[in-house]
Coordinates of N, CA and C in Angstrom, one line a residue:
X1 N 17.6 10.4 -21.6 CA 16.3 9.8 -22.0 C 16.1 8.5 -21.2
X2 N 14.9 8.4 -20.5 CA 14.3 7.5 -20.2 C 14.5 5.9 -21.2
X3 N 14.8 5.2 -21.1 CA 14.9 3.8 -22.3 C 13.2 3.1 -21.4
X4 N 14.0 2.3 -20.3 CA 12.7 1.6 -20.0 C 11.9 2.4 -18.1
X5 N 10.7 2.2 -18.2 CA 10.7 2.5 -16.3 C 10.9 2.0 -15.5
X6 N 11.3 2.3 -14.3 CA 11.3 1.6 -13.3 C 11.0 0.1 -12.9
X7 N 11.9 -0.8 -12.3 CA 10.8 -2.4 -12.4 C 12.2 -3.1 -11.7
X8 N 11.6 -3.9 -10.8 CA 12.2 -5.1 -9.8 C 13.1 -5.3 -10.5
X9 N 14.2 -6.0 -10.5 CA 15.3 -6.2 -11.6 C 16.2 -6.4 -10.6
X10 N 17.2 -8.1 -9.8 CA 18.3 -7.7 -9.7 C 19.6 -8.3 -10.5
X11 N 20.5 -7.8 -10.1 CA 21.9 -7.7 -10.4 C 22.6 -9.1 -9.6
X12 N 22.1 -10.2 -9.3 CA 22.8 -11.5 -9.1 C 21.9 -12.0 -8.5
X13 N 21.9 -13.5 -8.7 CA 21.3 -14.7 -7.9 C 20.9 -14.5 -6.9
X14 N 21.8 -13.9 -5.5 CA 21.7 -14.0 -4.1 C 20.2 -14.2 -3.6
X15 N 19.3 -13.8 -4.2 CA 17.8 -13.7 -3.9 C 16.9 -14.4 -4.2
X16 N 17.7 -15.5 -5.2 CA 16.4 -15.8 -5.7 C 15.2 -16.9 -5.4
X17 N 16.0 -17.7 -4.4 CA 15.3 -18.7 -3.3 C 14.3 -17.4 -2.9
X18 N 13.9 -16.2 -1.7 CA 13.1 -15.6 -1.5 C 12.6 -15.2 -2.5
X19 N 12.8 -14.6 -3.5 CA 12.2 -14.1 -5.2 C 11.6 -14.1 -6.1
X20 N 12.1 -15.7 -6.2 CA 11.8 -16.7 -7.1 C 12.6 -15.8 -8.7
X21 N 13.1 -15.0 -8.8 CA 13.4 -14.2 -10.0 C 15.1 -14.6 -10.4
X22 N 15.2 -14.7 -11.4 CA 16.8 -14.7 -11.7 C 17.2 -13.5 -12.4
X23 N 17.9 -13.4 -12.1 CA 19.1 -12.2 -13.3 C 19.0 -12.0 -14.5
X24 N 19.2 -13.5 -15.0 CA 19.7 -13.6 -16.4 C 19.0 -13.1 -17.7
X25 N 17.5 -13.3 -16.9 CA 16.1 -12.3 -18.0 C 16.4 -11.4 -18.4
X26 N 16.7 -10.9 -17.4 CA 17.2 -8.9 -17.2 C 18.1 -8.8 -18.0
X27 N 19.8 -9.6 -17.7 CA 20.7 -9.5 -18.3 C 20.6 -9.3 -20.0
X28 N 19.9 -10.5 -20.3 CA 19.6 -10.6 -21.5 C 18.7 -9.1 -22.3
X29 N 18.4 -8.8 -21.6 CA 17.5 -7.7 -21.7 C 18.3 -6.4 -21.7
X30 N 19.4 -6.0 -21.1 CA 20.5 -5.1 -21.1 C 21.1 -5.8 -22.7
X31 N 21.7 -6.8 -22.8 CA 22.9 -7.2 -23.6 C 22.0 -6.7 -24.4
X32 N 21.2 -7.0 -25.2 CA 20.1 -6.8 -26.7 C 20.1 -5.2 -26.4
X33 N 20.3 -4.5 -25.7 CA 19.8 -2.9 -25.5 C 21.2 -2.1 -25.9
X34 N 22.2 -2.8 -25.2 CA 23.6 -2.5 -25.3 C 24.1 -2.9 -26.8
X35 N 24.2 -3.8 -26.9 CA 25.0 -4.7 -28.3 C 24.2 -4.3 -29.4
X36 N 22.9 -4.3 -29.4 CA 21.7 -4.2 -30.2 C 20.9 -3.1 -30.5
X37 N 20.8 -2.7 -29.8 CA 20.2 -1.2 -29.9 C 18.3 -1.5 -29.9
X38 N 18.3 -3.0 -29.2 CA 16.9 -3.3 -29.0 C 16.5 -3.1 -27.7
X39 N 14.9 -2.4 -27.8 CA 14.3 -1.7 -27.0 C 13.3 -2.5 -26.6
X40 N 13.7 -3.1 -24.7 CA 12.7 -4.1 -24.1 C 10.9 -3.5 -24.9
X41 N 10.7 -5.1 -24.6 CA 8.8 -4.5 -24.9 C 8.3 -4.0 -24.0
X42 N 8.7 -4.1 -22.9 CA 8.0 -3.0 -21.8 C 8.6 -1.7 -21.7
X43 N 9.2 -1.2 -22.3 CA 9.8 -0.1 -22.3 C 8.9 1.3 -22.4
X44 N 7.8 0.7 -23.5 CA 6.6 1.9 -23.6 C 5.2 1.6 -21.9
X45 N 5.5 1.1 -21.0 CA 5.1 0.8 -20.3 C 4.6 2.3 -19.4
X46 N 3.4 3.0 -19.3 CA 3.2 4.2 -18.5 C 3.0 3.7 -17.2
X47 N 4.1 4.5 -16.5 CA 3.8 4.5 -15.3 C 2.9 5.7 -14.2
X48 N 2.1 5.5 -13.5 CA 1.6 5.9 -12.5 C 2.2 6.8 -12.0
X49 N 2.2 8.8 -11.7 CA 2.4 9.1 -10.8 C 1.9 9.1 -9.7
X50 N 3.2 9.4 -8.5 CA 3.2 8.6 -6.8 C 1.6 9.3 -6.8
X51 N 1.1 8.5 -5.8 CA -0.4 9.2 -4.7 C 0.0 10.2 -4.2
X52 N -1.4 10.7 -3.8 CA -0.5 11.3 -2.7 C 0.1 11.1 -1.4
X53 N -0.7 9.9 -1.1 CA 0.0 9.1 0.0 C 1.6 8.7 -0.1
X54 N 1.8 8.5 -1.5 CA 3.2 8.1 -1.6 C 4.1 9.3 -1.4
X55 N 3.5 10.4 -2.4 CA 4.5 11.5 -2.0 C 4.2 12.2 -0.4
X56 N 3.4 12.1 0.6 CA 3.6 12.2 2.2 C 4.5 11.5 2.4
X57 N 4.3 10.2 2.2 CA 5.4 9.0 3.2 C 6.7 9.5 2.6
X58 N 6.7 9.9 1.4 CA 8.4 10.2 1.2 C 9.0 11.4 1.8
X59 N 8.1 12.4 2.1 CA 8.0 13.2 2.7 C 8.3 13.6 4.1
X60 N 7.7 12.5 4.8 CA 7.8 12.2 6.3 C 9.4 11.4 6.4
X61 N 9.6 10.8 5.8 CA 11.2 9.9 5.3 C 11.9 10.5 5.2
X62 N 11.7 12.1 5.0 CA 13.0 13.1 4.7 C 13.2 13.3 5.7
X63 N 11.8 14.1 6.3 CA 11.9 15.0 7.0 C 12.4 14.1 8.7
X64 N 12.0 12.4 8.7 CA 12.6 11.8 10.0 C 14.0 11.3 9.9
X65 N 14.5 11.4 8.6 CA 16.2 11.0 8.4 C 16.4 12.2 8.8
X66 N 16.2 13.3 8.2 CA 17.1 14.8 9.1 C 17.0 14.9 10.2
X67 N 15.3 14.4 11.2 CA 16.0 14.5 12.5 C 16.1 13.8 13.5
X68 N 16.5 12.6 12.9 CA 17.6 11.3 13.4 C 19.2 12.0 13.6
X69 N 19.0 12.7 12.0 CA 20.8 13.0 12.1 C 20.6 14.2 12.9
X70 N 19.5 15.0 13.5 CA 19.9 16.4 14.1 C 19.9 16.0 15.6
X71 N 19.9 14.5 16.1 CA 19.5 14.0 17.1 C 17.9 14.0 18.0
X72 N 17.1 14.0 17.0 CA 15.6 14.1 17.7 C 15.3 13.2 17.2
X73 N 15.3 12.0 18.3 CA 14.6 10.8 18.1 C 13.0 10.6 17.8
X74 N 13.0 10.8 19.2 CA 11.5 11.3 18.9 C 10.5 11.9 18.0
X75 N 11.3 13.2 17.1 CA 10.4 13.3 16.1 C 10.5 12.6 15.0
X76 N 11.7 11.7 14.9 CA 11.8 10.9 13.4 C 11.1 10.0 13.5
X77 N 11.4 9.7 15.0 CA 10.0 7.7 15.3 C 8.6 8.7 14.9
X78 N 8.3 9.4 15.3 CA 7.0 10.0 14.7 C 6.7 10.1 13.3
X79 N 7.7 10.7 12.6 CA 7.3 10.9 10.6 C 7.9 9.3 10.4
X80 N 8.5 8.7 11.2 CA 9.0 7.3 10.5 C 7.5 6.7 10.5
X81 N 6.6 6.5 11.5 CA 5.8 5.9 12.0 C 4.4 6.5 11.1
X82 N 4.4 8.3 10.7 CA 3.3 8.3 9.6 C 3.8 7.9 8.1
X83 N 5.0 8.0 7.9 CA 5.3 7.4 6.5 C 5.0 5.9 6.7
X84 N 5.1 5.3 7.5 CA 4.6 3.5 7.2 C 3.3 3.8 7.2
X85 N 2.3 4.5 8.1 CA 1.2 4.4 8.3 C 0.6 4.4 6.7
X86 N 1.0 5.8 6.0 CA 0.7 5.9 4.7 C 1.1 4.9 3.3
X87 N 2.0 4.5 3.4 CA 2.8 3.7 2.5 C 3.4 2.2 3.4
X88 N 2.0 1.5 3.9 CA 2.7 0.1 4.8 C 3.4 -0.6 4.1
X89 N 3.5 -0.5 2.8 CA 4.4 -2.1 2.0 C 5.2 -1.2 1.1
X90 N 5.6 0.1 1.2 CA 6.6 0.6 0.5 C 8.4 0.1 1.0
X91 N 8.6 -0.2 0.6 CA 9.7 -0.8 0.6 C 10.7 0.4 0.6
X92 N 10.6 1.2 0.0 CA 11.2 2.9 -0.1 C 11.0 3.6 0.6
X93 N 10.1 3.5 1.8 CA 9.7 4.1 2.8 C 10.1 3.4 4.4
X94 N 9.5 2.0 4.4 CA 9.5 1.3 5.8 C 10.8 0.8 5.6
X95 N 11.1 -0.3 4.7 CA 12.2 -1.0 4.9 C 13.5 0.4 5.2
X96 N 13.7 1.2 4.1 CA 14.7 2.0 4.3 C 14.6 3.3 6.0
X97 N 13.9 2.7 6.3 CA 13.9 3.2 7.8 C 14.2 2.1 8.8
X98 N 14.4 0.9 8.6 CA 14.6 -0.3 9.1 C 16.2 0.3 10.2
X99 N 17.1 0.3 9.4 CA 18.6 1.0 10.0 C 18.2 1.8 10.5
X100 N 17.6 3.1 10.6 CA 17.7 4.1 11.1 C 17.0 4.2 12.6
X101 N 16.1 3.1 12.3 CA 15.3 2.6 13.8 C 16.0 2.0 14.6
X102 N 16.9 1.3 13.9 CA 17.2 0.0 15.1 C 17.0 -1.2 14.5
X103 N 16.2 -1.2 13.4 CA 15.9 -2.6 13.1 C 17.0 -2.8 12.2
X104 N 16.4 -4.5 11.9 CA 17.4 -5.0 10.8 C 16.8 -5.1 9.7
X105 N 17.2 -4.8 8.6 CA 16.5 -4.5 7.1 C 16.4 -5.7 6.5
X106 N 17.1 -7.0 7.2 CA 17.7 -8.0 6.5 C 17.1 -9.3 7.9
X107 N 16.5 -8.4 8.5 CA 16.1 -9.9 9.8 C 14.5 -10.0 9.7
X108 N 14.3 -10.2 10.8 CA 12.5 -10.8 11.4 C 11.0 -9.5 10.5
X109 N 11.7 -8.1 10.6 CA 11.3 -7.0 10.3 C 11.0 -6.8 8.9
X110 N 12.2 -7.9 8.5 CA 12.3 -7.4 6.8 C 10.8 -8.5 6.2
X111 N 11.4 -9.7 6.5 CA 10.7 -10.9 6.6 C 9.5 -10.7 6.4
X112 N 8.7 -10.2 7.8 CA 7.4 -9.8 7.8 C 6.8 -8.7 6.9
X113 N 7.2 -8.0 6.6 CA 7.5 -6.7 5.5 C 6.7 -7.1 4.2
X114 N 7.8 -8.2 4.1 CA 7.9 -9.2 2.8 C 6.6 -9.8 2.4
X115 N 6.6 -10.6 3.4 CA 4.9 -11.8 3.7 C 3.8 -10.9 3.7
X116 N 3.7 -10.0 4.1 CA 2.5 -9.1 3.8 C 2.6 -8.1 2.4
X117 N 3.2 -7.9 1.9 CA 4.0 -7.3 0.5 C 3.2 -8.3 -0.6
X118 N 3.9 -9.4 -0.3 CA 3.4 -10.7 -1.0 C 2.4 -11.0 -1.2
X119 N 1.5 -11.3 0.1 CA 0.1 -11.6 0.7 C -0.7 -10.5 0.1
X120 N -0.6 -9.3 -0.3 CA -0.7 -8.3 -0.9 C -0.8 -8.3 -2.3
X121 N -0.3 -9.4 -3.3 CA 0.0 -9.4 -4.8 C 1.3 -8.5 -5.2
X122 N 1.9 -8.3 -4.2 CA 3.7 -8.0 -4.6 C 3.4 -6.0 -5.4
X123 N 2.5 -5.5 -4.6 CA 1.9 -4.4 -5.8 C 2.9 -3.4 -5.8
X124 N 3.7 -2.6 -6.5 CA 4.7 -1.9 -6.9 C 4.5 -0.6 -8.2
X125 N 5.5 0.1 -7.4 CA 5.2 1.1 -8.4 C 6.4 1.4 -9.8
X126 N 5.9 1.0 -10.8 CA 7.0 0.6 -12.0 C 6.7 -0.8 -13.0
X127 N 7.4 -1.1 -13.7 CA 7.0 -2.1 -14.5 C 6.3 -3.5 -13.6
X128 N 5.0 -4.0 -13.6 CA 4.3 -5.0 -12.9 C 5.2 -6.2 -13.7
X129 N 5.9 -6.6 -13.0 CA 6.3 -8.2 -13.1 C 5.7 -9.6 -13.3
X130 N 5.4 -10.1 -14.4 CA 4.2 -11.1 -15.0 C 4.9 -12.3 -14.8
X131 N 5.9 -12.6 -13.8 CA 6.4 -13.5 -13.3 C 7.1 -13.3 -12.1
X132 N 7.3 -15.1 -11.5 CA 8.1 -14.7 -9.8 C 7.3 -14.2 -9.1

């Protein structure tokens, strides 16, 4: 069973200068679910099924990680390149193709990713975050 959906949430500090989000919300939010058997208020939160844009770009993500590993570059830069087209600020899409390109998931690439994510109103698919 499902408890709550999907939603930004990490598991330590390290981030939270770029973030602005802490842990401990969350934490607190496990402990009361765990100890307590209390069920976040966003829990009854309906989520969105993907676009269809989202389910292409995840699509093209499969289909260019298999042929990265089957050695066809070329065709993965291809579906790597319509899955961003489709989903530019998917984070499940572009960034997790960051390695697989060459890029760094964690450098200049990710950065810019980010600033336009942002610049964007941070839009996600799962619990909307009313803070950070």
């Amino acid at each position: 069973q499902i408890v709550r959906p999907n939603a930004a949430e990490f598991g330590t500090d390290t981030f939270t200068e770029l973030t602005g989000i802490h842990c401990e919300d969350h934490f607190e939010l496990v402990r009361a679910w765990v100890g307590d058997s209390q069920v976040p208020t966003d829990a009854s939160h309906a989520v969105a099924d993907l676009t269809t844009d989202e389910v292409e770009a995840r699509l093209h993500f499969r289909l260019a990680a298999h042929a990265r590993r089957a050695g066809l570059s070329d065709v993965a830069d291809s579906h790597f390149d319509q899955a961003a087209e489709l989903t530019p600020l998917d984070f499940t899409v572009v960034r997790a193709a960051m390695p697989l390109r060459g890029e760094n998931p964690f450098g200049q690439e990710f950065f810019d990713l980010y600033g336009a994510y942002r610049e964007a109103g941070s839009p996600y698919h799962g619990i909307p975050r009313t803070s950070a």
